[in-house]
Amino acid sequence: AQRVTQPEKLLSVFKGAPVELKCNYSYSGSPELFWYVQYSRQRLQLLLRHISRESIKGFTADLNKGETSFHLKKPFAQEEDSAMYYCALRRYGGSQGNLIFGKGTKLSVKP
Amino acid sequence: GAGVSQSPSNKVTEKGKDVELRCDPISGHTALYWYRQRLGQGLEFLIYFQGNSAPDKSGLPSDRFSAERTGESVSTLTIQRTQQEDSAVYLCASSLGRGRGVAGELFFGEGSRLTVL
């Protein structure tokens, strides 16, 4: 079965420290992976997707098929990065396709 | 509208009553999703509509839950005989389709917060 695991419910770091939010997945096909973010009192929104290989707000994520991971990283955390982060896997098969989310990690960046 | 619109934003109901939650997707988006977010929990997939294909109902937790979508527009999620464990934020999202890349990005509404007393 497809699954997305975010082992940390809460991650707390100081401003300027590196941050890594972990995400592991299980999927037998070719996955498409995303990170979504929800800032306080805002809608859930896309942060980045692995196929774009982009850096958004200083965040990057590399798909490691050997370790089935898609960890989100930022070298220097900022207070405005405090938010809820969700890793998501999009599966394809037959006539269906849906986005499966992990349980989320709350990132708290302290001054 | 410019984004996904959900109504009501808040709903308080008594156990046993039926509720309807509405979602207006972004115009032109063929895919529509419903998710449930319980307090302190992640996003739980409920149902997915894609164009005229049969919906993926695999996430609906019981037969008290049902959803409809008219063409590629409004969707309604109905919960019958509500229970306290149904209390959650119900999120709707839409996307251009199920293709890879840009078309796969989901745009979320602000959610409907349901409280069952």
mmCIF file of N, CA and C in Angstrom, chain A residues 6 21 62 74:
data_model
loop_
_atom_site.group_PDB
_atom_site.id
_atom_site.type_symbol
_atom_site.label_atom_id
_atom_site.label_comp_id
_atom_site.label_asym_id
_atom_site.label_seq_id
_atom_site.Cartn_x
_atom_site.Cartn_y
_atom_site.Cartn_z
ATOM 1 N N GLN A 6 5.951 10.878 7.955
ATOM 2 C CA GLN A 6 6.726 11.998 8.490
ATOM 3 C C GLN A 6 6.925 11.692 9.968
ATOM 4 N N LEU A 21 13.267 18.440 7.445
ATOM 5 C CA LEU A 21 12.003 17.777 7.754
ATOM 6 C C LEU A 21 11.985 16.470 6.966
ATOM 7 N N ASP A 62 15.325 16.625 -2.264
ATOM 8 C CA ASP A 62 15.824 15.695 -3.278
ATOM 9 C C ASP A 62 15.172 14.337 -3.096
ATOM 10 N N LYS A 74 16.631 23.192 4.584
ATOM 11 C CA LYS A 74 16.959 24.618 4.442
ATOM 12 C C LYS A 74 18.179 24.882 5.304
#
